[in-house]
Amino acid sequence: MSPSQGSVRSGRLLAVFAVLVGVVYALVFFTGDGSPTPKLGIDLQGGTRVTLTARTPDGGAPSQDSLKQAQQIIETRVNGLGVSGSEVLIDGDNLIITVPGDDSSQARSLGQTARLYIRPVLQAAGPSQPATEQPQQPATTGNPAPATEQPPAQEPAQPQSRIFPVEEPTGPEPTPTGDQPAPSTAPTPAAPTTPADSDELTGPDQIAKEIEAAKQQRQSDDPAVQEKALAELDCSKPDPLQGNDDPAKSLVACGEDGGKYLLAPSIIDGQEIDDAASRFDQNQAKNVVTLDFNSTASETWATFTRENINKQAAFVLDSKVVSAPVIRSATPAGSSTEISGDFSAAGAKSLANTLKYGSLPLSFSSSEAETVSASLGLASLKAGLLAGAIGLLAVLIYCLVYYRMLGLLTALSLVLSGVMVYGLLVLLGRWIGFTLDLAGIAGLIIGIGMTADSFVVFFERIKDEMREGRSFRSAVPRGWARAKRTILSGNAVSFIAAAVLYVLAVGQVRGFAFTLGLTTILDVAVVFLVTWPLVSMASRSTFWSKPSINGLGAVQQVAKERRALAAGTSAKEL
């Protein structure tokens, strides 16, 4: 390879790295909030804590097995959302969720029971509309009024929702027919005493009474009680059922926007969902959640959609209707089903993640969010960074003393590695919620130190080649050919160790493993795209080839002595 060709190749590698750095920092400054600051963990910046209190229908204490199962499911949701640095602890009969930052909604969403049922809609009304029965198909009795006299009543609470491949209603629906059962003329039973009327019950007993009262009012089989519950339901108040409804009975429930529904018993349970994912639907210009049912539920759904054209199906999550689309065509068995509503991107992702990993075995009521102060704080962060800086400075001094000006190439490579790591940490915090804690900083320092170790391996291989009598220029490519195998092997071992530690560990140890694995990958990139090209270009420079500059004079002297000894030995043999 000619010198010019080698220089061109080295320049291309450096250009590739420069482009990568440019792309990373363009994303840092021109996407998201544009803040060039990584997210910090609970130990460094504090966080938000929400206490979840178990709500059992009988008022009894939850079993420890149920609490442990709920803890595991919430931790799985944390991993699915990428909410790094969160803590889920069992405290007696409670679960305590702590997340970094001041967003209490994130902690509450992680503790959502997420009991999903799909129920046929019998009646529906908007926040200020009277309840309207679902149309029958075909109509057999009654004298329907002209369609223009009746406003569309199929989607009063969720007008923008639909099911894939369900279509939106395009015009007024038929008015209700008369073959619905007439309201019962039996006397309406007295409403059960609410917990507010009874001062002798507190704690679990009061919760149990609230749930039982709500079931009697909103899950009755008596049409008169259903009508009364639908009319009197106040969707502005907290729902005492909240995931404790009986799926085998009808239900009067609120919608996300305050609409009210009378729903038939469930036809599909959320436990029958095989997979759930969120995406942005370009056609609807909204975020949707896509569901894949198991084979049994898929057949049930196909039959239901085929037999209930122009009727609504409600997706009920924790006793609240999140979407109630109109069925416009049958969904074939095995096809995906789509929930669309007024979801933000984060809300759709959270819902999909919650449905994917299953519902909690218990329902919980959450306390007011409280702020948690940093357990270590800014002083510890500064101390950790100072310790890392001192360690890296010691490495640089060693390289400068031992390798002279070649040590400057080590320093430049380390700086560029740090620049790339910092930008990626900012983006990871923005994209997957990764938070940097003190353990993660330790992983960064160790990983960058390993990058310096790769330089030492490379330089020592160059020395080995020069001891064999080669010049600095010819020793560099041969030394690189030997060193890169060692560097790749060493980094592979480090990455495997970091991956195993990340999978098996919990808590802050995972942060250490993550940053160690990240810096290990970047070590390979920096050595191949920066260090090797810089040293290769230096070997072609007259200035860098001087022994007083590169610190290789002693090695060259050893090579001369070996040649002289070899020449003397050959002369004696002759």
Coordinates of C-alpha atoms in Angstrom, one line a residue, residues 363-573:
S363 CA -56.1 -3.8 42.6
F364 CA -54.4 -0.9 44.3
S365 CA -55.3 2.6 45.3
S366 CA -52.5 5.1 45.1
S367 CA -51.5 7.8 47.5
E368 CA -50.5 11.3 46.7
A369 CA -47.1 11.5 45.1
E370 CA -44.3 12.7 47.4
T371 CA -40.9 14.0 46.5
V372 CA -37.9 12.0 47.5
S373 CA -34.7 13.8 48.1
A374 CA -31.4 12.6 46.5
S375 CA -29.8 10.0 48.8
L376 CA -26.3 11.0 47.7
G377 CA -26.8 14.4 46.0
L378 CA -24.7 16.7 43.9
A379 CA -21.7 16.5 46.3
S380 CA -21.4 12.7 45.7
L381 CA -21.7 13.2 42.0
K382 CA -18.9 15.8 42.0
A383 CA -16.8 13.5 44.2
G384 CA -17.3 10.5 41.8
L385 CA -16.5 12.6 38.8
L386 CA -13.4 14.0 40.5
A387 CA -12.2 10.5 41.4
G388 CA -12.7 9.4 37.8
A389 CA -10.9 12.5 36.5
I390 CA -7.9 11.9 38.8
G391 CA -7.7 8.3 37.7
L392 CA -7.8 9.2 34.0
L393 CA -5.3 11.9 34.5
A394 CA -2.9 9.4 36.1
V395 CA -3.3 7.2 33.1
L396 CA -2.5 10.1 30.7
I397 CA 0.6 11.0 32.7
Y398 CA 1.8 7.4 32.5
C399 CA 1.2 7.4 28.8
L400 CA 3.0 10.7 28.3
V401 CA 6.0 9.5 30.3
Y402 CA 6.2 6.0 28.8
Y403 CA 5.2 6.8 25.2
R404 CA 6.1 10.5 25.0
M405 CA 4.2 12.3 22.3
L406 CA 2.3 9.1 21.3
G407 CA 0.6 9.6 24.7
L408 CA -1.1 12.6 23.2
L409 CA -2.9 10.4 20.7
T410 CA -4.1 8.4 23.7
A411 CA -5.4 11.5 25.3
L412 CA -7.1 12.6 22.1
S413 CA -8.8 9.2 21.7
L414 CA -10.0 9.2 25.3
V415 CA -11.5 12.7 24.9
L416 CA -13.3 11.7 21.8
S417 CA -14.6 8.6 23.5
G418 CA -15.9 10.6 26.4
V419 CA -17.6 13.1 24.0
M420 CA -19.4 10.2 22.2
V421 CA -20.4 8.5 25.5
Y422 CA -21.8 11.7 26.9
G423 CA -24.0 12.3 23.8
L424 CA -25.3 8.8 23.8
L425 CA -26.2 9.0 27.5
V426 CA -28.3 12.1 26.8
L427 CA -30.1 10.4 23.9
L428 CA -30.6 7.2 25.9
G429 CA -32.2 9.2 28.7
R430 CA -34.5 10.9 26.2
W431 CA -35.4 7.8 24.2
I432 CA -35.6 4.9 26.7
G433 CA -35.6 6.7 30.0
F434 CA -32.1 5.7 31.0
T435 CA -30.9 7.5 34.2
L436 CA -27.3 7.9 35.2
D437 CA -26.6 7.0 38.9
L438 CA -23.4 6.7 40.8
A439 CA -23.0 3.0 39.9
G440 CA -23.4 3.9 36.2
I441 CA -20.6 6.6 36.6
A442 CA -18.4 3.9 38.0
G443 CA -19.1 1.7 34.9
L444 CA -18.2 4.6 32.7
I445 CA -14.9 5.3 34.4
I446 CA -13.9 1.6 34.3
G447 CA -15.0 1.3 30.6
I448 CA -13.0 4.4 29.6
G449 CA -10.0 3.0 31.5
M450 CA -10.3 -0.2 29.4
T451 CA -10.1 2.0 26.3
A452 CA -6.7 3.2 27.5
D453 CA -5.7 -0.4 28.0
S454 CA -6.5 -1.1 24.3
F455 CA -4.0 1.7 23.4
V456 CA -1.3 0.1 25.6
V457 CA -1.9 -3.3 23.8
F458 CA -1.5 -1.6 20.4
F459 CA 1.7 0.4 21.4
E460 CA 3.3 -2.7 22.9
R461 CA 2.7 -4.7 19.7
I462 CA 4.4 -1.9 17.8
K463 CA 7.4 -2.1 20.1
D464 CA 7.6 -5.9 19.6
E465 CA 7.8 -5.4 15.8
M466 CA 10.5 -2.7 16.2
R467 CA 12.5 -5.0 18.4
E468 CA 12.6 -7.4 15.4
G469 CA 14.4 -4.6 13.5
R470 CA 11.5 -2.9 11.7
S471 CA 11.1 0.8 11.4
F472 CA 8.3 2.7 13.1
R473 CA 6.5 3.1 9.8
S474 CA 6.6 -0.6 8.9
A475 CA 6.0 -1.7 12.5
V476 CA 2.6 0.1 12.9
P477 CA 0.5 -1.9 10.3
R478 CA 2.1 -5.2 11.5
G479 CA 1.6 -4.3 15.1
W480 CA -2.0 -3.4 14.4
A481 CA -2.7 -6.7 12.7
R482 CA -1.6 -8.5 15.9
A483 CA -3.1 -6.0 18.4
K484 CA -6.6 -5.8 17.0
R485 CA -7.3 -9.5 17.6
T486 CA -6.2 -9.1 21.3
I487 CA -8.3 -5.9 21.6
L488 CA -11.4 -7.6 20.1
S489 CA -11.0 -10.7 22.3
G490 CA -10.6 -8.6 25.5
N491 CA -13.6 -6.4 24.7
A492 CA -15.7 -9.4 23.8
V493 CA -15.0 -10.9 27.3
S494 CA -15.8 -7.6 29.0
F495 CA -19.1 -7.2 27.0
I496 CA -20.2 -10.7 27.8
A497 CA -19.5 -10.1 31.5
A498 CA -21.5 -6.8 31.4
A499 CA -24.4 -8.5 29.6
V500 CA -24.6 -11.4 32.1
L501 CA -24.4 -8.9 35.0
Y502 CA -27.2 -6.8 33.4
V503 CA -29.5 -9.8 33.0
L504 CA -28.9 -11.3 36.4
A505 CA -28.5 -8.2 38.6
V506 CA -31.1 -5.8 39.9
G507 CA -31.2 -2.2 40.9
Q508 CA -28.2 0.0 40.5
V509 CA -25.9 -2.9 39.6
R510 CA -27.7 -3.0 36.2
G511 CA -26.8 0.6 35.7
F512 CA -23.2 -0.3 36.2
A513 CA -23.4 -3.2 33.8
F514 CA -25.2 -1.0 31.2
T515 CA -22.6 1.7 31.1
L516 CA -19.8 -0.8 31.2
G517 CA -21.2 -2.5 28.1
L518 CA -21.8 0.8 26.4
T519 CA -18.2 2.0 26.9
T520 CA -16.9 -1.4 25.8
I521 CA -18.7 -1.1 22.4
L522 CA -17.4 2.5 22.0
D523 CA -13.9 1.3 22.9
V524 CA -13.9 -0.9 19.8
A525 CA -15.3 2.0 17.7
V526 CA -12.7 4.5 19.0
V527 CA -9.7 2.2 18.6
F528 CA -10.7 1.2 15.0
L529 CA -11.9 4.6 13.8
V530 CA -9.6 7.0 15.8
T531 CA -6.5 5.4 17.4
W532 CA -5.4 3.2 14.5
P533 CA -5.8 5.9 11.8
L534 CA -4.0 8.5 14.0
V535 CA -1.1 6.3 14.7
S536 CA -1.0 5.2 11.1
M537 CA -0.8 8.8 10.0
A538 CA 1.8 9.6 12.6
S539 CA 4.0 6.7 11.4
R540 CA 4.2 8.4 8.0
S541 CA 5.3 11.7 9.5
T542 CA 9.0 12.6 9.8
F543 CA 8.3 14.5 13.0
W544 CA 6.5 11.6 14.8
S545 CA 9.1 9.1 13.6
K546 CA 11.8 10.8 15.7
P547 CA 12.8 8.6 18.7
S548 CA 12.8 11.7 21.0
I549 CA 9.2 12.3 20.0
N550 CA 7.6 8.9 20.0
G551 CA 9.6 7.5 22.9
L552 CA 10.8 4.5 20.9
G553 CA 14.5 5.2 21.0
A554 CA 15.2 2.5 23.6
V555 CA 13.4 0.0 21.5
Q556 CA 15.4 1.0 18.4
Q557 CA 18.6 0.6 20.4
V558 CA 17.6 -2.9 21.4
A559 CA 16.9 -3.7 17.7
K560 CA 20.4 -2.4 16.8
E561 CA 22.1 -4.5 19.5
R562 CA 20.2 -7.6 18.3
R563 CA 21.3 -7.0 14.7
A564 CA 24.9 -6.4 15.8
L565 CA 24.8 -9.6 17.9
A566 CA 23.3 -11.5 15.0
A567 CA 25.9 -10.2 12.6
G568 CA 28.7 -11.1 15.0
T569 CA 27.3 -14.6 15.4
S570 CA 27.1 -15.1 11.7
A571 CA 30.7 -13.9 11.2
K572 CA 32.0 -16.4 13.8
E573 CA 30.2 -19.2 12.1

